[in-house]
Amino acid sequence: MTKRFNALIFAAAIGLIIVAIGLGFLIGLNNPIPWILIIALILIPVAYKKFNANSEIVWKDEYSVGIEVLDNDHKKLIYLLNQFQTAYDYYTDAEFERQALEELVAYTRFHFEREEGFMKQSGYPDFENHKKQHESMILQVESFVEKYKREGHESLNEVSQFLTNWLLNHINGTDKLYSKHLIEKGIQ
Ligand SMILES: [Fe+2]
Ligand SMILES: [Fe+2]
């Protein structure tokens, strides 16, 4: 069940309660039912918030690789992932969804190239292995983009899960391994 569907259900429930409150007061102000419904109306947003636990990824200091420009890239990737997740969850517009996916893929490529440039220029010993991880991720993403072109919206949940897990694990694992070397070589 998508968040958009949940939002519609909650909006419909609010509408019904408001109508029931109006009808209840028509019977008389001593009628307890509309007063109970008013309390329910106040509690609905709280329940909605809890029901729709926030899946937004939040940047944490522990993700830092200690190099500002690369941290900023990683922050932007997290922002684009969240934007992509919102596009999937609310499915308001196929064009917005496609653009969010394209933007995320394009920035991932851009970031990988920047990171590889730093590793290469500084003679990072594990450069080839790191680059291979980037390349296999890009191949995987390209296959997802093709799948999206064939299957549309429903294929995006898999893409979102994969990108979120892969990027967070990569940033927090493989990327951190280059920190000491790059910083020692004067890259900031
Ligand atoms: Fe990275
Ligand atoms: Fe990387």
Short mmCIF file of N, CA and C and ligand atoms in Angstrom, two decimals:
data_model
loop_
_atom_site.label_atom_id
_atom_site.label_comp_id
_atom_site.label_asym_id
_atom_site.label_seq_id
_atom_site.Cartn_x
_atom_site.Cartn_y
_atom_site.Cartn_z
N MET A 1 0.86 -1.20 0.00
CA MET A 1 0.00 0.00 0.00
C MET A 1 0.90 1.25 0.00
N THR A 2 0.72 2.13 -0.97
CA THR A 2 1.60 3.29 -1.07
C THR A 2 1.17 4.38 -0.09
N LYS A 3 2.08 5.33 0.14
CA LYS A 3 1.76 6.44 1.04
C LYS A 3 0.64 7.29 0.45
N ARG A 4 0.60 7.37 -0.88
CA ARG A 4 -0.44 8.15 -1.52
C ARG A 4 -1.81 7.54 -1.19
N PHE A 5 -1.89 6.20 -1.24
CA PHE A 5 -3.15 5.52 -0.92
C PHE A 5 -3.50 5.76 0.55
N ASN A 6 -2.50 5.65 1.42
CA ASN A 6 -2.74 5.92 2.86
C ASN A 6 -3.30 7.33 3.07
N ALA A 7 -2.70 8.30 2.35
CA ALA A 7 -3.13 9.69 2.51
C ALA A 7 -4.59 9.84 2.09
N LEU A 8 -4.98 9.14 1.00
CA LEU A 8 -6.36 9.22 0.53
C LEU A 8 -7.32 8.63 1.56
N ILE A 9 -6.93 7.49 2.15
CA ILE A 9 -7.77 6.83 3.18
C ILE A 9 -7.97 7.77 4.37
N PHE A 10 -6.86 8.37 4.82
CA PHE A 10 -6.96 9.28 5.98
C PHE A 10 -7.79 10.51 5.64
N ALA A 11 -7.63 11.03 4.42
CA ALA A 11 -8.42 12.22 4.01
C ALA A 11 -9.90 11.86 3.98
N ALA A 12 -10.23 10.65 3.47
CA ALA A 12 -11.62 10.22 3.41
C ALA A 12 -12.18 10.07 4.83
N ALA A 13 -11.37 9.51 5.74
CA ALA A 13 -11.82 9.33 7.14
C ALA A 13 -12.11 10.68 7.78
N ILE A 14 -11.24 11.66 7.53
CA ILE A 14 -11.43 13.01 8.10
C ILE A 14 -12.73 13.61 7.56
N GLY A 15 -12.95 13.46 6.26
CA GLY A 15 -14.17 14.00 5.64
C GLY A 15 -15.42 13.38 6.26
N LEU A 16 -15.41 12.07 6.42
CA LEU A 16 -16.58 11.38 7.00
C LEU A 16 -16.83 11.83 8.44
N ILE A 17 -15.77 11.98 9.21
CA ILE A 17 -15.91 12.40 10.61
C ILE A 17 -16.50 13.82 10.69
N ILE A 18 -16.01 14.71 9.81
CA ILE A 18 -16.54 16.09 9.81
C ILE A 18 -18.04 16.09 9.50
N VAL A 19 -18.43 15.29 8.52
CA VAL A 19 -19.86 15.20 8.18
C VAL A 19 -20.65 14.66 9.38
N ALA A 20 -20.10 13.59 10.02
CA ALA A 20 -20.79 12.98 11.17
C ALA A 20 -20.90 13.98 12.33
N ILE A 21 -19.87 14.80 12.53
CA ILE A 21 -19.93 15.82 13.60
C ILE A 21 -21.07 16.80 13.31
N GLY A 22 -21.13 17.25 12.04
CA GLY A 22 -22.19 18.20 11.65
C GLY A 22 -23.57 17.61 11.90
N LEU A 23 -23.73 16.35 11.48
CA LEU A 23 -25.04 15.70 11.67
C LEU A 23 -25.35 15.52 13.15
N GLY A 24 -24.31 15.19 13.92
CA GLY A 24 -24.49 14.99 15.37
C GLY A 24 -24.96 16.26 16.06
N PHE A 25 -24.39 17.39 15.67
CA PHE A 25 -24.78 18.67 16.30
C PHE A 25 -26.18 19.10 15.87
N LEU A 26 -26.61 18.61 14.70
CA LEU A 26 -27.98 18.92 14.27
C LEU A 26 -28.99 18.30 15.24
N ILE A 27 -28.61 17.14 15.79
CA ILE A 27 -29.50 16.47 16.76
C ILE A 27 -29.57 17.28 18.06
N GLY A 28 -28.43 17.86 18.45
CA GLY A 28 -28.42 18.67 19.67
C GLY A 28 -27.03 18.73 20.28
N LEU A 29 -26.75 19.84 20.97
CA LEU A 29 -25.42 20.02 21.56
C LEU A 29 -25.17 19.07 22.72
N ASN A 30 -26.26 18.49 23.26
CA ASN A 30 -26.09 17.56 24.38
C ASN A 30 -25.70 16.16 23.91
N ASN A 31 -25.76 15.98 22.60
CA ASN A 31 -25.42 14.67 22.04
C ASN A 31 -23.90 14.44 22.21
N PRO A 32 -23.47 13.37 22.92
CA PRO A 32 -22.02 13.20 23.16
C PRO A 32 -21.23 12.75 21.93
N ILE A 33 -21.92 12.16 20.95
CA ILE A 33 -21.19 11.55 19.81
C ILE A 33 -20.32 12.58 19.05
N PRO A 34 -20.88 13.75 18.67
CA PRO A 34 -20.00 14.69 17.95
C PRO A 34 -18.80 15.14 18.76
N TRP A 35 -18.94 15.25 20.08
CA TRP A 35 -17.80 15.64 20.91
C TRP A 35 -16.72 14.55 20.89
N ILE A 36 -17.19 13.30 20.92
CA ILE A 36 -16.22 12.18 20.84
C ILE A 36 -15.52 12.20 19.47
N LEU A 37 -16.33 12.50 18.44
CA LEU A 37 -15.74 12.54 17.09
C LEU A 37 -14.72 13.68 16.92
N ILE A 38 -14.97 14.79 17.65
CA ILE A 38 -14.01 15.91 17.58
C ILE A 38 -12.66 15.45 18.16
N ILE A 39 -12.74 14.69 19.26
CA ILE A 39 -11.49 14.17 19.85
C ILE A 39 -10.80 13.24 18.83
N ALA A 40 -11.62 12.40 18.17
CA ALA A 40 -11.05 11.48 17.16
C ALA A 40 -10.38 12.28 16.04
N LEU A 41 -11.01 13.40 15.66
CA LEU A 41 -10.48 14.25 14.60
C LEU A 41 -9.11 14.83 14.99
N ILE A 42 -8.99 15.18 16.27
CA ILE A 42 -7.72 15.73 16.75
C ILE A 42 -6.63 14.64 16.75
N LEU A 43 -7.06 13.39 17.07
CA LEU A 43 -6.07 12.31 17.19
C LEU A 43 -5.64 11.74 15.83
N ILE A 44 -6.45 11.96 14.80
CA ILE A 44 -6.12 11.36 13.49
C ILE A 44 -4.74 11.76 12.96
N PRO A 45 -4.37 13.05 13.00
CA PRO A 45 -3.03 13.39 12.48
C PRO A 45 -1.90 12.68 13.23
N VAL A 46 -2.11 12.47 14.55
CA VAL A 46 -1.08 11.78 15.35
C VAL A 46 -0.96 10.34 14.86
N ALA A 47 -2.15 9.70 14.66
CA ALA A 47 -2.15 8.31 14.20
C ALA A 47 -1.54 8.22 12.80
N TYR A 48 -1.85 9.22 11.97
CA TYR A 48 -1.34 9.20 10.59
C TYR A 48 0.19 9.26 10.58
N LYS A 49 0.70 10.13 11.45
CA LYS A 49 2.16 10.29 11.52
C LYS A 49 2.83 8.98 11.96
N LYS A 50 2.19 8.33 12.92
CA LYS A 50 2.76 7.08 13.44
C LYS A 50 2.66 5.98 12.40
N PHE A 51 1.52 5.93 11.70
CA PHE A 51 1.27 4.90 10.70
C PHE A 51 2.24 5.01 9.54
N ASN A 52 2.54 6.27 9.19
CA ASN A 52 3.47 6.53 8.09
C ASN A 52 4.85 6.86 8.63
N ALA A 53 5.43 5.91 9.33
CA ALA A 53 6.76 6.14 9.91
C ALA A 53 7.69 6.71 8.84
N ASN A 54 8.40 7.76 9.18
CA ASN A 54 9.21 8.47 8.20
C ASN A 54 10.36 7.60 7.69
N SER A 55 10.38 7.37 6.38
CA SER A 55 11.43 6.52 5.81
C SER A 55 12.57 7.37 5.25
N GLU A 56 12.53 8.68 5.52
CA GLU A 56 13.55 9.57 4.98
C GLU A 56 14.93 9.23 5.57
N ILE A 57 15.92 9.22 4.68
CA ILE A 57 17.29 8.96 5.16
C ILE A 57 17.87 10.28 5.63
N VAL A 58 18.48 10.25 6.81
CA VAL A 58 19.04 11.47 7.37
C VAL A 58 20.56 11.32 7.42
N TRP A 59 21.23 12.36 6.96
CA TRP A 59 22.71 12.35 7.02
C TRP A 59 23.17 12.29 8.48
N LYS A 60 24.18 11.44 8.73
CA LYS A 60 24.75 11.38 10.09
C LYS A 60 26.24 11.70 9.99
N ASP A 61 26.75 12.32 11.04
CA ASP A 61 28.18 12.68 11.04
C ASP A 61 29.06 11.44 10.86
N GLU A 62 28.57 10.30 11.33
CA GLU A 62 29.38 9.08 11.23
C GLU A 62 29.58 8.65 9.76
N TYR A 63 28.79 9.21 8.82
CA TYR A 63 28.97 8.89 7.39
C TYR A 63 30.15 9.65 6.79
N SER A 64 30.66 10.63 7.53
CA SER A 64 31.68 11.50 6.95
C SER A 64 32.96 10.74 6.59
N VAL A 65 33.50 11.07 5.40
CA VAL A 65 34.78 10.49 4.99
C VAL A 65 35.91 11.49 5.28
N GLY A 66 35.56 12.62 5.86
CA GLY A 66 36.57 13.60 6.28
C GLY A 66 37.05 14.51 5.17
N ILE A 67 36.42 14.43 4.00
CA ILE A 67 36.80 15.29 2.87
C ILE A 67 35.53 16.02 2.44
N GLU A 68 35.55 17.35 2.60
CA GLU A 68 34.31 18.12 2.50
C GLU A 68 33.58 17.93 1.17
N VAL A 69 34.33 18.00 0.09
CA VAL A 69 33.67 17.94 -1.22
C VAL A 69 32.99 16.58 -1.43
N LEU A 70 33.60 15.51 -0.91
CA LEU A 70 33.00 14.17 -1.07
C LEU A 70 31.83 13.99 -0.09
N ASP A 71 31.96 14.56 1.12
CA ASP A 71 30.82 14.54 2.05
C ASP A 71 29.62 15.26 1.42
N ASN A 72 29.91 16.40 0.76
CA ASN A 72 28.81 17.15 0.13
C ASN A 72 28.16 16.34 -0.99
N ASP A 73 29.00 15.61 -1.75
CA ASP A 73 28.43 14.72 -2.78
C ASP A 73 27.52 13.67 -2.13
N HIS A 74 28.01 13.07 -1.05
CA HIS A 74 27.22 12.02 -0.38
C HIS A 74 25.91 12.59 0.18
N LYS A 75 26.00 13.82 0.71
CA LYS A 75 24.76 14.47 1.21
C LYS A 75 23.78 14.69 0.06
N LYS A 76 24.33 15.11 -1.07
CA LYS A 76 23.44 15.35 -2.21
C LYS A 76 22.82 14.03 -2.69
N LEU A 77 23.61 12.96 -2.67
CA LEU A 77 23.06 11.66 -3.07
C LEU A 77 21.93 11.23 -2.13
N ILE A 78 22.10 11.48 -0.84
CA ILE A 78 21.04 11.15 0.13
C ILE A 78 19.80 12.00 -0.14
N TYR A 79 20.01 13.29 -0.45
CA TYR A 79 18.89 14.17 -0.78
C TYR A 79 18.15 13.64 -2.02
N LEU A 80 18.92 13.22 -3.04
CA LEU A 80 18.29 12.72 -4.27
C LEU A 80 17.59 11.39 -4.04
N LEU A 81 18.16 10.56 -3.15
CA LEU A 81 17.50 9.29 -2.79
C LEU A 81 16.15 9.57 -2.13
N ASN A 82 16.13 10.54 -1.22
CA ASN A 82 14.88 10.90 -0.54
C ASN A 82 13.85 11.44 -1.54
N GLN A 83 14.35 12.25 -2.47
CA GLN A 83 13.46 12.81 -3.48
C GLN A 83 12.87 11.69 -4.34
N PHE A 84 13.74 10.74 -4.67
CA PHE A 84 13.30 9.60 -5.48
C PHE A 84 12.26 8.76 -4.72
N GLN A 85 12.53 8.54 -3.43
CA GLN A 85 11.60 7.77 -2.60
C GLN A 85 10.23 8.47 -2.52
N THR A 86 10.26 9.80 -2.39
CA THR A 86 9.00 10.56 -2.35
C THR A 86 8.26 10.40 -3.68
N ALA A 87 9.01 10.49 -4.78
CA ALA A 87 8.37 10.33 -6.10
C ALA A 87 7.71 8.97 -6.20
N TYR A 88 8.38 7.93 -5.66
CA TYR A 88 7.79 6.59 -5.70
C TYR A 88 6.58 6.49 -4.77
N ASP A 89 6.75 6.95 -3.53
CA ASP A 89 5.69 6.80 -2.52
C ASP A 89 4.38 7.47 -2.94
N TYR A 90 4.50 8.67 -3.50
CA TYR A 90 3.28 9.44 -3.79
C TYR A 90 2.84 9.34 -5.25
N TYR A 91 3.70 8.89 -6.10
CA TYR A 91 3.38 8.58 -7.48
C TYR A 91 2.42 9.63 -8.08
N THR A 92 2.81 10.88 -7.96
CA THR A 92 1.93 11.93 -8.44
C THR A 92 2.05 12.14 -9.95
N ASP A 93 3.21 11.83 -10.48
CA ASP A 93 3.45 12.19 -11.86
C ASP A 93 4.59 11.32 -12.41
N ALA A 94 4.32 10.60 -13.51
CA ALA A 94 5.34 9.71 -14.08
C ALA A 94 6.58 10.50 -14.52
N GLU A 95 6.38 11.74 -14.96
CA GLU A 95 7.49 12.57 -15.43
C GLU A 95 8.42 12.92 -14.25
N PHE A 96 7.80 13.29 -13.12
CA PHE A 96 8.57 13.62 -11.91
C PHE A 96 9.35 12.40 -11.43
N GLU A 97 8.71 11.26 -11.50
CA GLU A 97 9.34 9.99 -11.09
C GLU A 97 10.54 9.67 -11.98
N ARG A 98 10.36 9.82 -13.30
CA ARG A 98 11.43 9.51 -14.24
C ARG A 98 12.60 10.49 -14.04
N GLN A 99 12.25 11.77 -13.84
CA GLN A 99 13.30 12.78 -13.64
C GLN A 99 14.09 12.51 -12.35
N ALA A 100 13.38 12.13 -11.30
CA ALA A 100 14.04 11.85 -10.01
C ALA A 100 15.02 10.69 -10.17
N LEU A 101 14.61 9.66 -10.93
CA LEU A 101 15.49 8.51 -11.17
C LEU A 101 16.70 8.94 -12.00
N GLU A 102 16.47 9.68 -13.07
CA GLU A 102 17.56 10.12 -13.95
C GLU A 102 18.56 11.00 -13.21
N GLU A 103 18.03 11.90 -12.38
CA GLU A 103 18.89 12.81 -11.63
C GLU A 103 19.78 12.04 -10.65
N LEU A 104 19.19 11.06 -10.01
CA LEU A 104 19.93 10.24 -9.05
C LEU A 104 21.04 9.45 -9.75
N VAL A 105 20.69 8.84 -10.88
CA VAL A 105 21.68 8.05 -11.63
C VAL A 105 22.80 8.96 -12.15
N ALA A 106 22.42 10.13 -12.68
CA ALA A 106 23.42 11.06 -13.24
C ALA A 106 24.37 11.55 -12.14
N TYR A 107 23.82 11.88 -10.97
CA TYR A 107 24.71 12.40 -9.93
C TYR A 107 25.60 11.30 -9.35
N THR A 108 25.06 10.07 -9.33
CA THR A 108 25.88 8.94 -8.86
C THR A 108 27.09 8.77 -9.78
N ARG A 109 26.85 8.83 -11.08
CA ARG A 109 27.95 8.72 -12.05
C ARG A 109 28.98 9.85 -11.84
N PHE A 110 28.46 11.07 -11.71
CA PHE A 110 29.31 12.25 -11.53
C PHE A 110 30.18 12.08 -10.27
N HIS A 111 29.54 11.65 -9.19
CA HIS A 111 30.27 11.47 -7.93
C HIS A 111 31.34 10.39 -8.05
N PHE A 112 30.99 9.27 -8.68
CA PHE A 112 31.96 8.18 -8.84
C PHE A 112 33.18 8.68 -9.61
N GLU A 113 32.94 9.47 -10.64
CA GLU A 113 34.07 9.99 -11.44
C GLU A 113 34.96 10.91 -10.60
N ARG A 114 34.32 11.75 -9.79
CA ARG A 114 35.10 12.67 -8.95
C ARG A 114 35.93 11.86 -7.94
N GLU A 115 35.28 10.88 -7.31
CA GLU A 115 35.98 10.07 -6.31
C GLU A 115 37.15 9.30 -6.95
N GLU A 116 36.88 8.73 -8.11
CA GLU A 116 37.93 7.96 -8.81
C GLU A 116 39.09 8.89 -9.20
N GLY A 117 38.74 10.12 -9.60
CA GLY A 117 39.79 11.10 -9.94
C GLY A 117 40.71 11.35 -8.75
N PHE A 118 40.12 11.55 -7.58
CA PHE A 118 40.93 11.80 -6.37
C PHE A 118 41.79 10.58 -6.03
N MET A 119 41.19 9.39 -6.16
CA MET A 119 41.94 8.17 -5.81
C MET A 119 43.11 7.97 -6.77
N LYS A 120 42.84 8.22 -8.05
CA LYS A 120 43.89 8.01 -9.07
C LYS A 120 45.02 9.01 -8.88
N GLN A 121 44.67 10.30 -8.75
CA GLN A 121 45.72 11.33 -8.65
C GLN A 121 46.57 11.19 -7.40
N SER A 122 46.00 10.55 -6.37
CA SER A 122 46.76 10.41 -5.12
C SER A 122 47.44 9.05 -5.01
N GLY A 123 47.28 8.21 -6.05
CA GLY A 123 47.91 6.89 -6.03
C GLY A 123 47.34 5.97 -4.97
N TYR A 124 46.02 5.99 -4.80
CA TYR A 124 45.37 5.15 -3.78
C TYR A 124 45.58 3.67 -4.14
N PRO A 125 46.16 2.87 -3.24
CA PRO A 125 46.51 1.49 -3.59
C PRO A 125 45.31 0.61 -3.98
N ASP A 126 44.13 0.87 -3.42
CA ASP A 126 42.98 0.01 -3.70
C ASP A 126 42.07 0.60 -4.79
N PHE A 127 42.65 1.48 -5.58
CA PHE A 127 41.86 2.20 -6.60
C PHE A 127 41.09 1.25 -7.53
N GLU A 128 41.78 0.24 -8.08
CA GLU A 128 41.12 -0.63 -9.07
C GLU A 128 39.93 -1.36 -8.46
N ASN A 129 40.11 -1.86 -7.26
CA ASN A 129 39.03 -2.60 -6.59
C ASN A 129 37.82 -1.69 -6.33
N HIS A 130 38.13 -0.46 -5.88
CA HIS A 130 37.05 0.50 -5.60
C HIS A 130 36.32 0.86 -6.90
N LYS A 131 37.08 1.07 -7.93
CA LYS A 131 36.49 1.44 -9.23
C LYS A 131 35.59 0.31 -9.74
N LYS A 132 36.03 -0.95 -9.54
CA LYS A 132 35.21 -2.10 -9.96
C LYS A 132 33.86 -2.10 -9.25
N GLN A 133 33.86 -1.74 -7.97
CA GLN A 133 32.60 -1.68 -7.22
C GLN A 133 31.67 -0.62 -7.83
N HIS A 134 32.26 0.53 -8.18
CA HIS A 134 31.45 1.57 -8.83
C HIS A 134 30.88 1.07 -10.15
N GLU A 135 31.74 0.41 -10.93
CA GLU A 135 31.29 -0.04 -12.26
C GLU A 135 30.17 -1.08 -12.16
N SER A 136 30.31 -2.01 -11.20
CA SER A 136 29.25 -3.03 -11.10
C SER A 136 27.94 -2.40 -10.61
N MET A 137 28.07 -1.35 -9.77
CA MET A 137 26.86 -0.67 -9.30
C MET A 137 26.18 0.05 -10.47
N ILE A 138 26.98 0.71 -11.33
CA ILE A 138 26.41 1.41 -12.49
C ILE A 138 25.71 0.42 -13.43
N LEU A 139 26.34 -0.77 -13.62
CA LEU A 139 25.71 -1.78 -14.48
C LEU A 139 24.35 -2.20 -13.91
N GLN A 140 24.33 -2.39 -12.59
CA GLN A 140 23.09 -2.78 -11.91
C GLN A 140 22.02 -1.70 -12.08
N VAL A 141 22.45 -0.45 -11.90
CA VAL A 141 21.50 0.66 -12.02
C VAL A 141 20.96 0.77 -13.45
N GLU A 142 21.86 0.55 -14.43
CA GLU A 142 21.40 0.61 -15.83
C GLU A 142 20.36 -0.46 -16.10
N SER A 143 20.54 -1.65 -15.50
CA SER A 143 19.54 -2.71 -15.71
C SER A 143 18.21 -2.32 -15.04
N PHE A 144 18.29 -1.60 -13.91
CA PHE A 144 17.05 -1.13 -13.26
C PHE A 144 16.35 -0.07 -14.12
N VAL A 145 17.15 0.81 -14.73
CA VAL A 145 16.55 1.85 -15.58
C VAL A 145 15.81 1.19 -16.75
N GLU A 146 16.43 0.15 -17.32
CA GLU A 146 15.77 -0.58 -18.42
C GLU A 146 14.48 -1.24 -17.93
N LYS A 147 14.55 -1.79 -16.73
CA LYS A 147 13.37 -2.45 -16.15
C LYS A 147 12.26 -1.42 -15.93
N TYR A 148 12.68 -0.23 -15.49
CA TYR A 148 11.68 0.83 -15.27
C TYR A 148 11.00 1.21 -16.58
N LYS A 149 11.82 1.26 -17.65
CA LYS A 149 11.23 1.61 -18.95
C LYS A 149 10.21 0.56 -19.39
N ARG A 150 10.49 -0.71 -19.04
CA ARG A 150 9.56 -1.78 -19.43
C ARG A 150 8.35 -1.86 -18.51
N GLU A 151 8.61 -1.78 -17.19
CA GLU A 151 7.55 -2.10 -16.22
C GLU A 151 6.95 -0.89 -15.51
N GLY A 152 7.64 0.25 -15.57
CA GLY A 152 7.08 1.46 -14.96
C GLY A 152 7.14 1.47 -13.45
N HIS A 153 6.20 2.21 -12.89
CA HIS A 153 6.18 2.54 -11.46
C HIS A 153 6.47 1.36 -10.51
N GLU A 154 5.82 0.21 -10.76
CA GLU A 154 5.92 -0.91 -9.81
C GLU A 154 7.35 -1.42 -9.65
N SER A 155 8.20 -1.20 -10.66
CA SER A 155 9.57 -1.70 -10.56
C SER A 155 10.44 -0.82 -9.65
N LEU A 156 9.92 0.36 -9.29
CA LEU A 156 10.78 1.33 -8.60
C LEU A 156 11.06 1.01 -7.13
N ASN A 157 10.19 0.23 -6.52
CA ASN A 157 10.45 -0.09 -5.12
C ASN A 157 11.76 -0.86 -4.98
N GLU A 158 11.97 -1.80 -5.92
CA GLU A 158 13.20 -2.59 -5.93
C GLU A 158 14.41 -1.67 -6.15
N VAL A 159 14.26 -0.72 -7.06
CA VAL A 159 15.35 0.23 -7.37
C VAL A 159 15.69 1.04 -6.11
N SER A 160 14.64 1.54 -5.47
CA SER A 160 14.84 2.38 -4.29
C SER A 160 15.55 1.62 -3.17
N GLN A 161 15.09 0.37 -2.93
CA GLN A 161 15.71 -0.44 -1.87
C GLN A 161 17.18 -0.70 -2.19
N PHE A 162 17.44 -1.07 -3.45
CA PHE A 162 18.81 -1.38 -3.85
C PHE A 162 19.72 -0.17 -3.69
N LEU A 163 19.28 0.98 -4.24
CA LEU A 163 20.12 2.18 -4.20
C LEU A 163 20.38 2.63 -2.77
N THR A 164 19.35 2.59 -1.95
CA THR A 164 19.51 3.01 -0.56
C THR A 164 20.53 2.13 0.16
N ASN A 165 20.33 0.80 0.06
CA ASN A 165 21.24 -0.12 0.75
C ASN A 165 22.66 0.00 0.20
N TRP A 166 22.76 0.01 -1.13
CA TRP A 166 24.08 0.02 -1.73
C TRP A 166 24.84 1.29 -1.37
N LEU A 167 24.19 2.44 -1.58
CA LEU A 167 24.90 3.70 -1.36
C LEU A 167 25.29 3.88 0.11
N LEU A 168 24.36 3.57 1.01
CA LEU A 168 24.69 3.77 2.43
C LEU A 168 25.82 2.84 2.87
N ASN A 169 25.75 1.56 2.41
CA ASN A 169 26.81 0.62 2.77
C ASN A 169 28.15 1.03 2.16
N HIS A 170 28.08 1.52 0.92
CA HIS A 170 29.32 1.90 0.22
C HIS A 170 29.95 3.14 0.88
N ILE A 171 29.11 4.15 1.14
CA ILE A 171 29.61 5.39 1.76
C ILE A 171 30.22 5.07 3.12
N ASN A 172 29.50 4.22 3.85
CA ASN A 172 29.89 3.96 5.24
C ASN A 172 30.95 2.87 5.36
N GLY A 173 31.27 2.21 4.25
CA GLY A 173 32.26 1.12 4.31
C GLY A 173 33.43 1.40 3.40
N THR A 174 33.26 1.04 2.11
CA THR A 174 34.36 1.14 1.13
C THR A 174 34.92 2.56 1.02
N ASP A 175 34.02 3.56 0.99
CA ASP A 175 34.50 4.95 0.83
C ASP A 175 35.38 5.37 2.00
N LYS A 176 35.01 4.93 3.19
CA LYS A 176 35.78 5.37 4.37
C LYS A 176 37.23 4.87 4.35
N LEU A 177 37.44 3.78 3.59
CA LEU A 177 38.79 3.20 3.55
C LEU A 177 39.80 4.14 2.89
N TYR A 178 39.32 5.04 2.01
CA TYR A 178 40.27 5.93 1.33
C TYR A 178 40.57 7.20 2.14
N SER A 179 39.77 7.45 3.20
CA SER A 179 39.88 8.73 3.92
C SER A 179 41.31 9.08 4.31
N LYS A 180 41.93 8.16 5.05
CA LYS A 180 43.26 8.45 5.61
C LYS A 180 44.25 8.77 4.48
N HIS A 181 44.22 7.93 3.44
CA HIS A 181 45.16 8.11 2.33
C HIS A 181 44.95 9.45 1.62
N LEU A 182 43.69 9.75 1.29
CA LEU A 182 43.41 10.99 0.55
C LEU A 182 43.75 12.23 1.39
N ILE A 183 43.42 12.18 2.66
CA ILE A 183 43.71 13.34 3.54
C ILE A 183 45.22 13.54 3.64
N GLU A 184 45.96 12.41 3.78
CA GLU A 184 47.42 12.51 3.87
C GLU A 184 48.02 13.10 2.59
N LYS A 185 47.34 12.88 1.46
CA LYS A 185 47.83 13.40 0.17
C LYS A 185 47.33 14.83 -0.07
N GLY A 186 46.67 15.40 0.92
CA GLY A 186 46.28 16.81 0.84
C GLY A 186 44.93 17.07 0.16
N ILE A 187 44.13 16.01 -0.05
CA ILE A 187 42.81 16.24 -0.64
C ILE A 187 41.82 16.53 0.47
N GLN A 188 41.11 17.66 0.30
CA GLN A 188 40.19 18.06 1.37
C GLN A 188 38.81 18.33 0.82
FE FE B 1 31.25 7.90 -2.52
FE FE B 2 32.99 5.03 -3.78
#
